[in-house]
mmCIF file of C-alpha atoms in Angstrom:
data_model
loop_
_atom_site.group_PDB
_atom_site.id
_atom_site.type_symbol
_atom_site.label_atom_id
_atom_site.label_comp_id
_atom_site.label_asym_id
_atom_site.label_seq_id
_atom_site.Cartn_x
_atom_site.Cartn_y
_atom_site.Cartn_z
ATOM 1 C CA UNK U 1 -2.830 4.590 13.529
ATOM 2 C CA UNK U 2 -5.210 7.712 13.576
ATOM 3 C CA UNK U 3 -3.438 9.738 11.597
ATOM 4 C CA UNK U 4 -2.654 7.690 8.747
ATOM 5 C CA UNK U 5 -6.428 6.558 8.773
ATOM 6 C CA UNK U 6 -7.566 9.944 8.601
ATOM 7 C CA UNK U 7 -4.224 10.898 5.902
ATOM 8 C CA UNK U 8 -5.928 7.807 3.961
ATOM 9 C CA UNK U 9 -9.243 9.308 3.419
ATOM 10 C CA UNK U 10 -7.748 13.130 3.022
ATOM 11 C CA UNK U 11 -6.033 10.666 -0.307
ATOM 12 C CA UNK U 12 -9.803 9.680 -1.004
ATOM 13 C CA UNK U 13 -10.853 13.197 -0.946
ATOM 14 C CA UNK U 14 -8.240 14.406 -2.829
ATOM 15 C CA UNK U 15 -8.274 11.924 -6.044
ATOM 16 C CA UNK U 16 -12.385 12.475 -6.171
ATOM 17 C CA UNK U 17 -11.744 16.140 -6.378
ATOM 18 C CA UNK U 18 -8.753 17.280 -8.233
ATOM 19 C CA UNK U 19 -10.129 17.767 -11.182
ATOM 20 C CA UNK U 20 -12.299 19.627 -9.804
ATOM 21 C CA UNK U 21 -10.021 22.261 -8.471
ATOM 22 C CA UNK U 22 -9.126 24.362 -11.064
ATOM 23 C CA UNK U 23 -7.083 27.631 -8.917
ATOM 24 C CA UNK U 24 -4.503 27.707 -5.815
ATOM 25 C CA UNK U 25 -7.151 28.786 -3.736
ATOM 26 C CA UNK U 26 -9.284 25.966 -4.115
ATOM 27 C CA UNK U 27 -6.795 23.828 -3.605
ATOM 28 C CA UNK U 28 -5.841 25.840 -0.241
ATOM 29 C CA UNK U 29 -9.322 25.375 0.828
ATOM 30 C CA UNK U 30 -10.264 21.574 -0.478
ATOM 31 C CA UNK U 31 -6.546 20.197 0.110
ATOM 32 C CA UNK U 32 -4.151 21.687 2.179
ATOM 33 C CA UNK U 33 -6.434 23.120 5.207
ATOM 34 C CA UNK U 34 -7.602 19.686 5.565
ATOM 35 C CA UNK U 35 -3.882 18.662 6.287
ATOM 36 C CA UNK U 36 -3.507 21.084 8.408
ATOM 37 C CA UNK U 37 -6.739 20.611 10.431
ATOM 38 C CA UNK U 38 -5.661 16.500 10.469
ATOM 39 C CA UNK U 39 -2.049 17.819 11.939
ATOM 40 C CA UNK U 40 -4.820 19.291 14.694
ATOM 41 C CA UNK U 41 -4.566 22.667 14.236
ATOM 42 C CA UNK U 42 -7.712 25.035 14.339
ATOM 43 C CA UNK U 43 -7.943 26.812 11.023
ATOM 44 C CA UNK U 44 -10.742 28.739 12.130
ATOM 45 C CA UNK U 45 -8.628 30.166 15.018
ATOM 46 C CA UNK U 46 -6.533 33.011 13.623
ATOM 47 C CA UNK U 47 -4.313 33.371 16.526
ATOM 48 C CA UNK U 48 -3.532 29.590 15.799
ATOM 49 C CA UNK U 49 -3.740 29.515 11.759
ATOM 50 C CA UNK U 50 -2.694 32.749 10.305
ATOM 51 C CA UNK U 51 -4.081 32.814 6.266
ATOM 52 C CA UNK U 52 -1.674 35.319 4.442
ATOM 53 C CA UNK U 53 0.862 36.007 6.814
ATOM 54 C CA UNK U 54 2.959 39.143 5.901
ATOM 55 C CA UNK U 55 6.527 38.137 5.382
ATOM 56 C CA UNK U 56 7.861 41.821 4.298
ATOM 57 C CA UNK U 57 11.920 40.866 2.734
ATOM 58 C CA UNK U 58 13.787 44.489 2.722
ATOM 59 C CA UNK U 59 12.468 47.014 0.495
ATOM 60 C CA UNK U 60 10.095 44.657 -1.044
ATOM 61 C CA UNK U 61 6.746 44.763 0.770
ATOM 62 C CA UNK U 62 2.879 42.995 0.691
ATOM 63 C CA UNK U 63 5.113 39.351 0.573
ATOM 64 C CA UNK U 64 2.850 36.864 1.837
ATOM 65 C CA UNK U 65 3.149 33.123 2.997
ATOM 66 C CA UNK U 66 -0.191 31.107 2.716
ATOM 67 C CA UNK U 67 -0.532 29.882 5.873
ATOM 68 C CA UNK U 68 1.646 30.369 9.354
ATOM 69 C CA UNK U 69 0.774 27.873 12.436
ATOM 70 C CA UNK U 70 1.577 29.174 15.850
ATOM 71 C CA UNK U 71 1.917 27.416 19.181
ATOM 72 C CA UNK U 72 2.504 28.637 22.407
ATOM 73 C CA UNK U 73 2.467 31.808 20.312
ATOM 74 C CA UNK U 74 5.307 31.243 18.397
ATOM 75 C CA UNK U 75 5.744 30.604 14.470
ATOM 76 C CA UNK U 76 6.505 26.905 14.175
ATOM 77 C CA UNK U 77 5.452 25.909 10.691
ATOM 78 C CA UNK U 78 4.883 28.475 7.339
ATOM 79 C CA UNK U 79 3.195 27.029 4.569
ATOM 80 C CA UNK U 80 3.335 28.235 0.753
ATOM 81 C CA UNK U 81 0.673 26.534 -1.468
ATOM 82 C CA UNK U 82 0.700 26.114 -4.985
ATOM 83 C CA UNK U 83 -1.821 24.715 -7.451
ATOM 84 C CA UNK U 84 -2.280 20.699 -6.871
ATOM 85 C CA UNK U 85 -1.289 20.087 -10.869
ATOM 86 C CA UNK U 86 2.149 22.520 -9.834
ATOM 87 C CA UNK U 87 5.457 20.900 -9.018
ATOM 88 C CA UNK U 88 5.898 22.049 -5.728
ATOM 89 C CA UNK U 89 10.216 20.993 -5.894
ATOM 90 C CA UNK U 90 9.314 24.398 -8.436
ATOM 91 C CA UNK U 91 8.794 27.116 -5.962
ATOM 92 C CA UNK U 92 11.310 26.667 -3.055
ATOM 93 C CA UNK U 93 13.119 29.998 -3.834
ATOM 94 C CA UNK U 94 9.765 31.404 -2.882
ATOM 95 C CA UNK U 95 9.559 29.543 0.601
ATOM 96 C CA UNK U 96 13.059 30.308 1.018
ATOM 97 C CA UNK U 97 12.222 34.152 0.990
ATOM 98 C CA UNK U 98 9.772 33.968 3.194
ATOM 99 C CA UNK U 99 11.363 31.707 5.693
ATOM 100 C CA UNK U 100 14.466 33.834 6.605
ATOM 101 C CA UNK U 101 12.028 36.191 7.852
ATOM 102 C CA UNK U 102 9.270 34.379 9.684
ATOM 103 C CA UNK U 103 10.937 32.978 12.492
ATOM 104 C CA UNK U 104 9.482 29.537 11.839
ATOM 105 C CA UNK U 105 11.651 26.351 12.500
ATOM 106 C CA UNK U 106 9.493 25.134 9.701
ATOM 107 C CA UNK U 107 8.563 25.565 6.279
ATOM 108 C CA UNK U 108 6.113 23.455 4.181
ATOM 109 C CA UNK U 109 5.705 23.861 0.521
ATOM 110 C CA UNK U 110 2.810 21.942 -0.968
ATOM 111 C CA UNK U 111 0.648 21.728 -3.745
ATOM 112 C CA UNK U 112 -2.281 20.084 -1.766
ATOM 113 C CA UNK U 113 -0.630 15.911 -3.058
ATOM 114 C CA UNK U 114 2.913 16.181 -1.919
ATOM 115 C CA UNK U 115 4.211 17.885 1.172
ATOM 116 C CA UNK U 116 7.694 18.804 1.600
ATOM 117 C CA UNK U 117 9.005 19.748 4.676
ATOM 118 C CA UNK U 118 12.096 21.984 5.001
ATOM 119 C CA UNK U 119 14.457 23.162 8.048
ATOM 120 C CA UNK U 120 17.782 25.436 8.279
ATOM 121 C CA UNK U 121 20.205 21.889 9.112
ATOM 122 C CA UNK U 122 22.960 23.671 7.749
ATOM 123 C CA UNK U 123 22.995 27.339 8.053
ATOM 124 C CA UNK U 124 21.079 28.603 10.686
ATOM 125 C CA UNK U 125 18.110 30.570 10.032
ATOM 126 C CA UNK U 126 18.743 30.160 6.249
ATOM 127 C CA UNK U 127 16.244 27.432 4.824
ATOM 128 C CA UNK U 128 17.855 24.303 3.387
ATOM 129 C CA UNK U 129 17.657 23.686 -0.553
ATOM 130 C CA UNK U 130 16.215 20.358 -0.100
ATOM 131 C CA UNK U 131 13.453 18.618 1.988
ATOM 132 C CA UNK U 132 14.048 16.108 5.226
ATOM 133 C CA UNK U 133 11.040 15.308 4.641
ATOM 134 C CA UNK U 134 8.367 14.344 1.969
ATOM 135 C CA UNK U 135 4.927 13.100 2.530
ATOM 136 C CA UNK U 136 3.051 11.762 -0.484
ATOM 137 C CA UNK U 137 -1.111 11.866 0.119
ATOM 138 C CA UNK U 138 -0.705 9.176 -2.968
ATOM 139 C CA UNK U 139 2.108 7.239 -1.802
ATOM 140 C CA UNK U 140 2.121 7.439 2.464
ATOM 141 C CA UNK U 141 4.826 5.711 3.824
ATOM 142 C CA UNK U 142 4.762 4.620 7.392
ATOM 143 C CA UNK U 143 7.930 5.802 8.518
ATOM 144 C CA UNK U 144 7.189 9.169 6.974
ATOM 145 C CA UNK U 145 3.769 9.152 8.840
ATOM 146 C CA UNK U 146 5.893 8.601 12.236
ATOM 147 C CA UNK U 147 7.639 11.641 11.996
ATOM 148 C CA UNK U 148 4.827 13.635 10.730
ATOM 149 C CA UNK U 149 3.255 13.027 13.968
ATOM 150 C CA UNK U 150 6.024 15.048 15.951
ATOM 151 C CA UNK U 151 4.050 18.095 13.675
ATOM 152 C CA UNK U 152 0.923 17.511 15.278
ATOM 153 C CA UNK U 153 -0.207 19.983 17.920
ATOM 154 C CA UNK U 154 -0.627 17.122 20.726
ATOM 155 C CA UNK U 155 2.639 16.219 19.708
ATOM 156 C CA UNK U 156 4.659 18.917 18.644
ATOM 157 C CA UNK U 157 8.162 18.634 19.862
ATOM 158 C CA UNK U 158 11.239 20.465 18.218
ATOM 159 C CA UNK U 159 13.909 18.072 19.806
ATOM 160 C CA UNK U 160 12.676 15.118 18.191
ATOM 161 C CA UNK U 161 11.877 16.871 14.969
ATOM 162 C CA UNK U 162 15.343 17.881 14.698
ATOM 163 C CA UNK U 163 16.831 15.010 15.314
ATOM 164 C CA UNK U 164 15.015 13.059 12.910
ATOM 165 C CA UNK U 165 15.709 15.702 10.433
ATOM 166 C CA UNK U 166 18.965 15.679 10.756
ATOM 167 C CA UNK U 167 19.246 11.550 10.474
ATOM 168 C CA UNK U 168 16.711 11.603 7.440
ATOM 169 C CA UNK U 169 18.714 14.103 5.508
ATOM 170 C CA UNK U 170 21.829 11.780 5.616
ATOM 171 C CA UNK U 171 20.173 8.608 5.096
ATOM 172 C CA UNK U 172 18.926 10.014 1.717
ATOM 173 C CA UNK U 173 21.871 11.182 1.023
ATOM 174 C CA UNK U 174 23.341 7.672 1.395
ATOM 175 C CA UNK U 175 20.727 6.467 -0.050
ATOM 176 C CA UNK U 176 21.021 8.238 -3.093
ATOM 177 C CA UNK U 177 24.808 7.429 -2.704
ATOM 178 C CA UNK U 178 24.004 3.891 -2.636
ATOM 179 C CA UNK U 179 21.833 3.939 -5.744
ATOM 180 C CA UNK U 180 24.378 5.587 -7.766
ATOM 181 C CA UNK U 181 26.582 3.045 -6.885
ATOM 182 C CA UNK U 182 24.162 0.067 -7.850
ATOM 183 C CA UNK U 183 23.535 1.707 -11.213
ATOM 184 C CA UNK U 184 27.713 2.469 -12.140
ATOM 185 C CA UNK U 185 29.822 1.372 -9.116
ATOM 186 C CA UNK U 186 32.725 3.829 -8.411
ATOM 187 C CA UNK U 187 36.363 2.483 -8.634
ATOM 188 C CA UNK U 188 36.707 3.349 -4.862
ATOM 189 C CA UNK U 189 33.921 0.939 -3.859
ATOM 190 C CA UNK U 190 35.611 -1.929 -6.036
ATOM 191 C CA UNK U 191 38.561 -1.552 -4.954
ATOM 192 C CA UNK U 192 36.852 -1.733 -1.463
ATOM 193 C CA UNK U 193 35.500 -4.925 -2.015
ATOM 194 C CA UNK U 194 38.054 -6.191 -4.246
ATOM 195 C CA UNK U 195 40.951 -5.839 -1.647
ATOM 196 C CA UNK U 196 38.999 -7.756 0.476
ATOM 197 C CA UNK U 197 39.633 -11.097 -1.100
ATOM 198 C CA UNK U 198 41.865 -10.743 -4.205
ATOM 199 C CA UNK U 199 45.695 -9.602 -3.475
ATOM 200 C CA UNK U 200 46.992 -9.651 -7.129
ATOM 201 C CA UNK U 201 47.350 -5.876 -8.818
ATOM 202 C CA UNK U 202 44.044 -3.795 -9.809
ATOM 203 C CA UNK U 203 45.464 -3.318 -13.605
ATOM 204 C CA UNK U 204 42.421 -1.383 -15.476
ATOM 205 C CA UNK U 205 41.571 -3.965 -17.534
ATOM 206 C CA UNK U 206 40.860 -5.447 -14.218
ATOM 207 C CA UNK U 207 39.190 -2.643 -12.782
ATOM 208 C CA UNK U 208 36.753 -2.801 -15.255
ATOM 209 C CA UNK U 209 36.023 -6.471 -15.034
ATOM 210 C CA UNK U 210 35.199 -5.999 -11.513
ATOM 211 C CA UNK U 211 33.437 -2.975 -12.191
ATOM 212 C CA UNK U 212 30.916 -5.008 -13.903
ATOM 213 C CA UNK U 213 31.185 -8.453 -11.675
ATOM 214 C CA UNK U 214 30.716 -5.855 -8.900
ATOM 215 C CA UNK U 215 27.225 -4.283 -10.314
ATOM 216 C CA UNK U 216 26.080 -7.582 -11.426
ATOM 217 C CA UNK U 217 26.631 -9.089 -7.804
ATOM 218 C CA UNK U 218 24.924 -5.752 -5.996
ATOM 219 C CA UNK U 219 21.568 -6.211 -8.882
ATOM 220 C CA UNK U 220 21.775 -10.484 -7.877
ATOM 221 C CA UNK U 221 22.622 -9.719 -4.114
ATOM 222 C CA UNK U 222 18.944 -6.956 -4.598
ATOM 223 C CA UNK U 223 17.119 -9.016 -6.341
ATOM 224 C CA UNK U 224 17.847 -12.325 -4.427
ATOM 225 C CA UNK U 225 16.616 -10.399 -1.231
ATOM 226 C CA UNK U 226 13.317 -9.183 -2.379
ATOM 227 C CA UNK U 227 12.456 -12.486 -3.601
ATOM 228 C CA UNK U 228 13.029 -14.604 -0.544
ATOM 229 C CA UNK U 229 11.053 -11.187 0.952
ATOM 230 C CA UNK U 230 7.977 -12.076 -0.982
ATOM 231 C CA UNK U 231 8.604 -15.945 -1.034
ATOM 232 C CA UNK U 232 8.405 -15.727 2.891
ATOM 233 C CA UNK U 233 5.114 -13.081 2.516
ATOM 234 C CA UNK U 234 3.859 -15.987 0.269
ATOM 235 C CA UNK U 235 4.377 -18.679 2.660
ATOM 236 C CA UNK U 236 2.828 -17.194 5.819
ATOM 237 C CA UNK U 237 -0.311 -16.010 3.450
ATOM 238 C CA UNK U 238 -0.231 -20.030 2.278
ATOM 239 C CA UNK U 239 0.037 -21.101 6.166
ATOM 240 C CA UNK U 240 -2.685 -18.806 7.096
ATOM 241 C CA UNK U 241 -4.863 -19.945 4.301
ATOM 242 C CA UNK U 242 -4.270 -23.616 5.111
ATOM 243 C CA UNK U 243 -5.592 -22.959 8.922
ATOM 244 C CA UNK U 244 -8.616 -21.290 7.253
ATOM 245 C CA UNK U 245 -9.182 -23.897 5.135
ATOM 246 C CA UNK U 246 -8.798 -26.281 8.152
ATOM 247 C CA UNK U 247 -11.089 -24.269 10.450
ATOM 248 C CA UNK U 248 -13.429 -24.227 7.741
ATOM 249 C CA UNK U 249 -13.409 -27.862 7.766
ATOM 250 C CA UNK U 250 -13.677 -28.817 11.474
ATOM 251 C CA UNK U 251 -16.501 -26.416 11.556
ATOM 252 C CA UNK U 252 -18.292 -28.514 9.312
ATOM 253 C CA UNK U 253 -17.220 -31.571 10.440
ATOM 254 C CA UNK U 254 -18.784 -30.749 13.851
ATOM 255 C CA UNK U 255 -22.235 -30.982 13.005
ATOM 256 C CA UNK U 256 -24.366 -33.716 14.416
ATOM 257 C CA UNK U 257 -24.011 -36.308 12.145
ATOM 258 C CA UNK U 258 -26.739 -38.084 14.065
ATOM 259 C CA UNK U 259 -29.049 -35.862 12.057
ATOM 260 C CA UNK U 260 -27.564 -36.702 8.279
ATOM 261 C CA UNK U 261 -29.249 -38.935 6.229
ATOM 262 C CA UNK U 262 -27.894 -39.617 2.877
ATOM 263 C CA UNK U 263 -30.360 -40.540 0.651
ATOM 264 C CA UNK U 264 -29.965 -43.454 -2.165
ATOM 265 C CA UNK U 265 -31.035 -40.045 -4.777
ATOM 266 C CA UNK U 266 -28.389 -38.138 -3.152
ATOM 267 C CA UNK U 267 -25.525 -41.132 -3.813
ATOM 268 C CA UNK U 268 -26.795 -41.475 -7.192
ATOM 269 C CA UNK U 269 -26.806 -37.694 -7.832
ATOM 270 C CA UNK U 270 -22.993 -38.169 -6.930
ATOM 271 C CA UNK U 271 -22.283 -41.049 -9.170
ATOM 272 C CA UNK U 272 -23.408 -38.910 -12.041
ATOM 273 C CA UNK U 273 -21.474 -36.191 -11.036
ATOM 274 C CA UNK U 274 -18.470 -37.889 -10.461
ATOM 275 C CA UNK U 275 -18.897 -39.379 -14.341
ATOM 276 C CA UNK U 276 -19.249 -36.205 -16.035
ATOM 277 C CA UNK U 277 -16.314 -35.189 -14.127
ATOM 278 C CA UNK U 278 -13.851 -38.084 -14.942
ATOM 279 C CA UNK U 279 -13.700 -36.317 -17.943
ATOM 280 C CA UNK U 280 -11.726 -34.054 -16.877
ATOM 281 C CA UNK U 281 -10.289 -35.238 -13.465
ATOM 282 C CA UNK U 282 -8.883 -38.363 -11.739
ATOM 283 C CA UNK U 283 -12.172 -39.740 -9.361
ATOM 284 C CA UNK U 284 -9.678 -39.673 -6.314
ATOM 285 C CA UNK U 285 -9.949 -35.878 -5.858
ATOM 286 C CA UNK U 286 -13.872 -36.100 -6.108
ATOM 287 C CA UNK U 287 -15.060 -36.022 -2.815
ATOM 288 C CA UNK U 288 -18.495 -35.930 -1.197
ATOM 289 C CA UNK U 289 -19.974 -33.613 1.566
ATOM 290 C CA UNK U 290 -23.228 -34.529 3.238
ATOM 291 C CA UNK U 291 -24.568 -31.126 5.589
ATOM 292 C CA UNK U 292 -28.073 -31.099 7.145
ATOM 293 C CA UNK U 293 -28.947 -28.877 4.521
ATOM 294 C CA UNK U 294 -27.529 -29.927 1.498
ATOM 295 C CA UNK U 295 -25.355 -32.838 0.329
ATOM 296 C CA UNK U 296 -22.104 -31.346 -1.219
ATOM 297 C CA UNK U 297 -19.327 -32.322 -3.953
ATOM 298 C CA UNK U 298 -15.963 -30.769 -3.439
ATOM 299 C CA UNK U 299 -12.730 -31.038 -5.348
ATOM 300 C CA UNK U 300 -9.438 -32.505 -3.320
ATOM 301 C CA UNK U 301 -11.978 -32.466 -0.711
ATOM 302 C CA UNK U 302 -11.492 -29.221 0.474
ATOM 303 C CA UNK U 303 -14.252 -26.553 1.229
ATOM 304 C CA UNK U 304 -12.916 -23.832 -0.242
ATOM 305 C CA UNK U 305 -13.782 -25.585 -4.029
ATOM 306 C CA UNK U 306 -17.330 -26.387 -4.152
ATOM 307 C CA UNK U 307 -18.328 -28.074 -7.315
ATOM 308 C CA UNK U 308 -21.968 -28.696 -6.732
ATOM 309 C CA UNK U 309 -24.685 -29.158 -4.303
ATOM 310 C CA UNK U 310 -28.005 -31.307 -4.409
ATOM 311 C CA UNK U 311 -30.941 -29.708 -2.695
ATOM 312 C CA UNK U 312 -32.636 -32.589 -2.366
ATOM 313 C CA UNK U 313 -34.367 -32.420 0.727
ATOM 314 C CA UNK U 314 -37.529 -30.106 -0.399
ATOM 315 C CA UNK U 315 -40.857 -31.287 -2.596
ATOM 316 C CA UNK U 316 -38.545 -29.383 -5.406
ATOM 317 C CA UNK U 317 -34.821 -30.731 -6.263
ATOM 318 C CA UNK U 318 -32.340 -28.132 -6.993
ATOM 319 C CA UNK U 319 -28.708 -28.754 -8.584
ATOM 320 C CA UNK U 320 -26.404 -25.746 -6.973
ATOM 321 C CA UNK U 321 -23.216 -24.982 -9.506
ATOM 322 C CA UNK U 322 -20.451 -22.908 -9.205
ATOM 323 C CA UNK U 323 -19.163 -21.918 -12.614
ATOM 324 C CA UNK U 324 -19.546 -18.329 -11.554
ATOM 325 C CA UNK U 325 -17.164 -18.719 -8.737
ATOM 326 C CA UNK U 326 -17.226 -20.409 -5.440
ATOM 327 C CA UNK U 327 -19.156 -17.514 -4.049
ATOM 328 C CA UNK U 328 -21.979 -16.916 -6.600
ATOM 329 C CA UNK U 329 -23.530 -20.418 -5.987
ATOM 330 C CA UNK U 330 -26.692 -20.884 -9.229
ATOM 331 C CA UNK U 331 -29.235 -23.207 -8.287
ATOM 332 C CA UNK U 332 -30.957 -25.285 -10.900
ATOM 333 C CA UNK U 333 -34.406 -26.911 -10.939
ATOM 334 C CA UNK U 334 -34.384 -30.999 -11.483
ATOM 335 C CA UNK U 335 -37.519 -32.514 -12.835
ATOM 336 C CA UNK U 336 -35.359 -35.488 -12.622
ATOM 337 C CA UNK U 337 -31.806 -37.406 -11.891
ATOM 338 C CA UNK U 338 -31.061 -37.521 -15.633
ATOM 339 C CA UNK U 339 -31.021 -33.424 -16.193
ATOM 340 C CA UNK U 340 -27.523 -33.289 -14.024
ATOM 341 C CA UNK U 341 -25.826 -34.857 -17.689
ATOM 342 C CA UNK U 342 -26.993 -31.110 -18.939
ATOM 343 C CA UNK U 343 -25.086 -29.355 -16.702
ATOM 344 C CA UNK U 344 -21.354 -30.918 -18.071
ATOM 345 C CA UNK U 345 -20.158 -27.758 -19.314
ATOM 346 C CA UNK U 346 -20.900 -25.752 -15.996
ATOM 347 C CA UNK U 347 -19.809 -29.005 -13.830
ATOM 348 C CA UNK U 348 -16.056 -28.762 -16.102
ATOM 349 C CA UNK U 349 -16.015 -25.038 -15.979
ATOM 350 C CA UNK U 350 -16.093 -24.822 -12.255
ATOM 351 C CA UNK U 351 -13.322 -27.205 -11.645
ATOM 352 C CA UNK U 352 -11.099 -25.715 -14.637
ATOM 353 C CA UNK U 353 -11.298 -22.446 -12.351
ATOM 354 C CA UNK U 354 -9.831 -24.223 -9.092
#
């Protein structure tokens, strides 16, 4: 998705240079007409981004809103700006002002991190007091990012946006509705449930026993859900991890083995090996791995948990560990055989960390 990508690195830009941005104009400039220009509007085209709009209310005159977008040479969006360390929720009396007089569907009020996005849902041409929408540069939520694209100039359309307005409004409202409920559960939602399968009287001593069976069953029914959410996210990770690993291993499976020779230093190497790890480890789950290149020792015989690797087949013998991790192989000059019993502690380290 384009626009989240490029939403993702306005987040980048932001967090390297907030503290930077020490006035509401700077974080117009480094911030907010970055959104804007993202949303594919040309803030160098007046006629198209209006900086300090005049929004005259009555008597009271020189009112400006930061920023008005126009398309098709009408007012569609007004944005009022504050400083990025401002809570923009702060200032919506402000935007409110200026909105009954601008002619915009639209207002915005941001402080460069969070932008909240207003409409007049239930009086018309009066601003409503709370957002239908909210998009977090820290936090982006898909959903949130799907909507925001019916803002963009390419595709700008104020059927869908109202629609979707309208159905976000109420589903935060039940939302919030819903949360209440999970926290202190109202006596009309237990008796709800209640009635469904108990017929004797609701006495309040009763009432209040459900009460708290009925918040304790919402918190299990929650909490029960999420984690059969992540043990399923677990399992396909594990499943994908296991056709890696098995990829992995056919790979190296498939080369010619007509060109392998294990050496009798090699199998000896091993036998040492496998000694100083008996230590620590049943000898079953010590396997060997001879490659054209090097002759390997793996744990449960799986790729993914290199223990060692002889270098054998050079004038010079290297010992490869692993006690840094499986991807910052160390390899060790042998003068002889015997030198591998100095390497225990790096040999039992490296399998301690699989």
């Amino acid at each position: 998705m384009e626009l989240k990508l490029k939403l993702e690195q306005l987040h980048q830009r932001v967090n390297g240079l907030k503290e930077q941005i020490q006035t509401e104009e700077a974080t117009k400039n480094a911030f907010v007409m970055p959104f804007i220009q993202i949303l594919g509007y040309d803030i160098f085209n007046p006629t198209e981004v209006i900086p300090e709009h005049i929004c005259d209310i009555g008597t009271k005159k020189g009112e400006k809103v930061d920023y008005v977008i126009r398309k098709n040479d009408e007012p569609i969006l007004i944005f009022e700006c504050k400083h990025w360390k401002e809570n923009a929720d702060a200032h919506n009396s402000q935007l409110h002002r200026y909105y009954h007089v601008s002619k915009a569907r639209f207002g915005v009020l941001t402080n460069g991190r969070v932008y909240n996005f207003y409409a007049d849902l239930e009086k018309p041409n009066i601003m409503d007091e709370k957002p239908f929408l909210t998009i977090d540069i820290e936090d982006l939520k898909d959903s949130s990012i799907k909507i925001l694209e019916s803002f963009t100039k390419n595709g700008y359309n104020l059927e869908t946006i109202l629609d979707s307005a309208e159905a976000l409004k109420y589903i935060k409202a039940i939302r919030k509705e819903f949360e209440k409920e999970i926290e202190n559960p109202t006596d009309e939602l237990v008796k709800l449930l209640v009635n469904r399968f108990f017929d004797k009287p609701l006495t309040a001593n009763r009432m209040l026993a459900f009460k708290e069976y009925a918040k304790k069953a919402l918190s299990i029914s929650i909490n029960e859900s999420i984690s059969d959410r992540l043990k399923s996210a677990l399992n396909i990770n594990e499943t994908i991890k296991k056709q890696e690993d098995n990829r992995v291993d056919v790979a190296d499976d498939s080369t010619d083995v007509s060109k392998i020779v294990t050496t009798e230093e090699e199998l000896e190497a091993f036998q040492i090996v496998k000694a100083i790890l008996r230590e620590k480890i049943s000898a079953t789950r010590i396997a060997p791995r001879d490659t054209q290149s090097y002759f390997g020792v793996l744990l449960d015989d799986n790729n993914r948990k290199p223990i060692c690797r002889f270098h054998f087949n050079t004038t010079n013998k290297y010992l490869e560990t692993f006690h840094n991790g499986k991807d910052a192989g160390e390899k060790n000059l042998l003068n002889s055989l015997d030198e591998i019993y100095g390497f225990r502690n790096q040999l039992h380290q490296t399998v301690d960390q699989y």
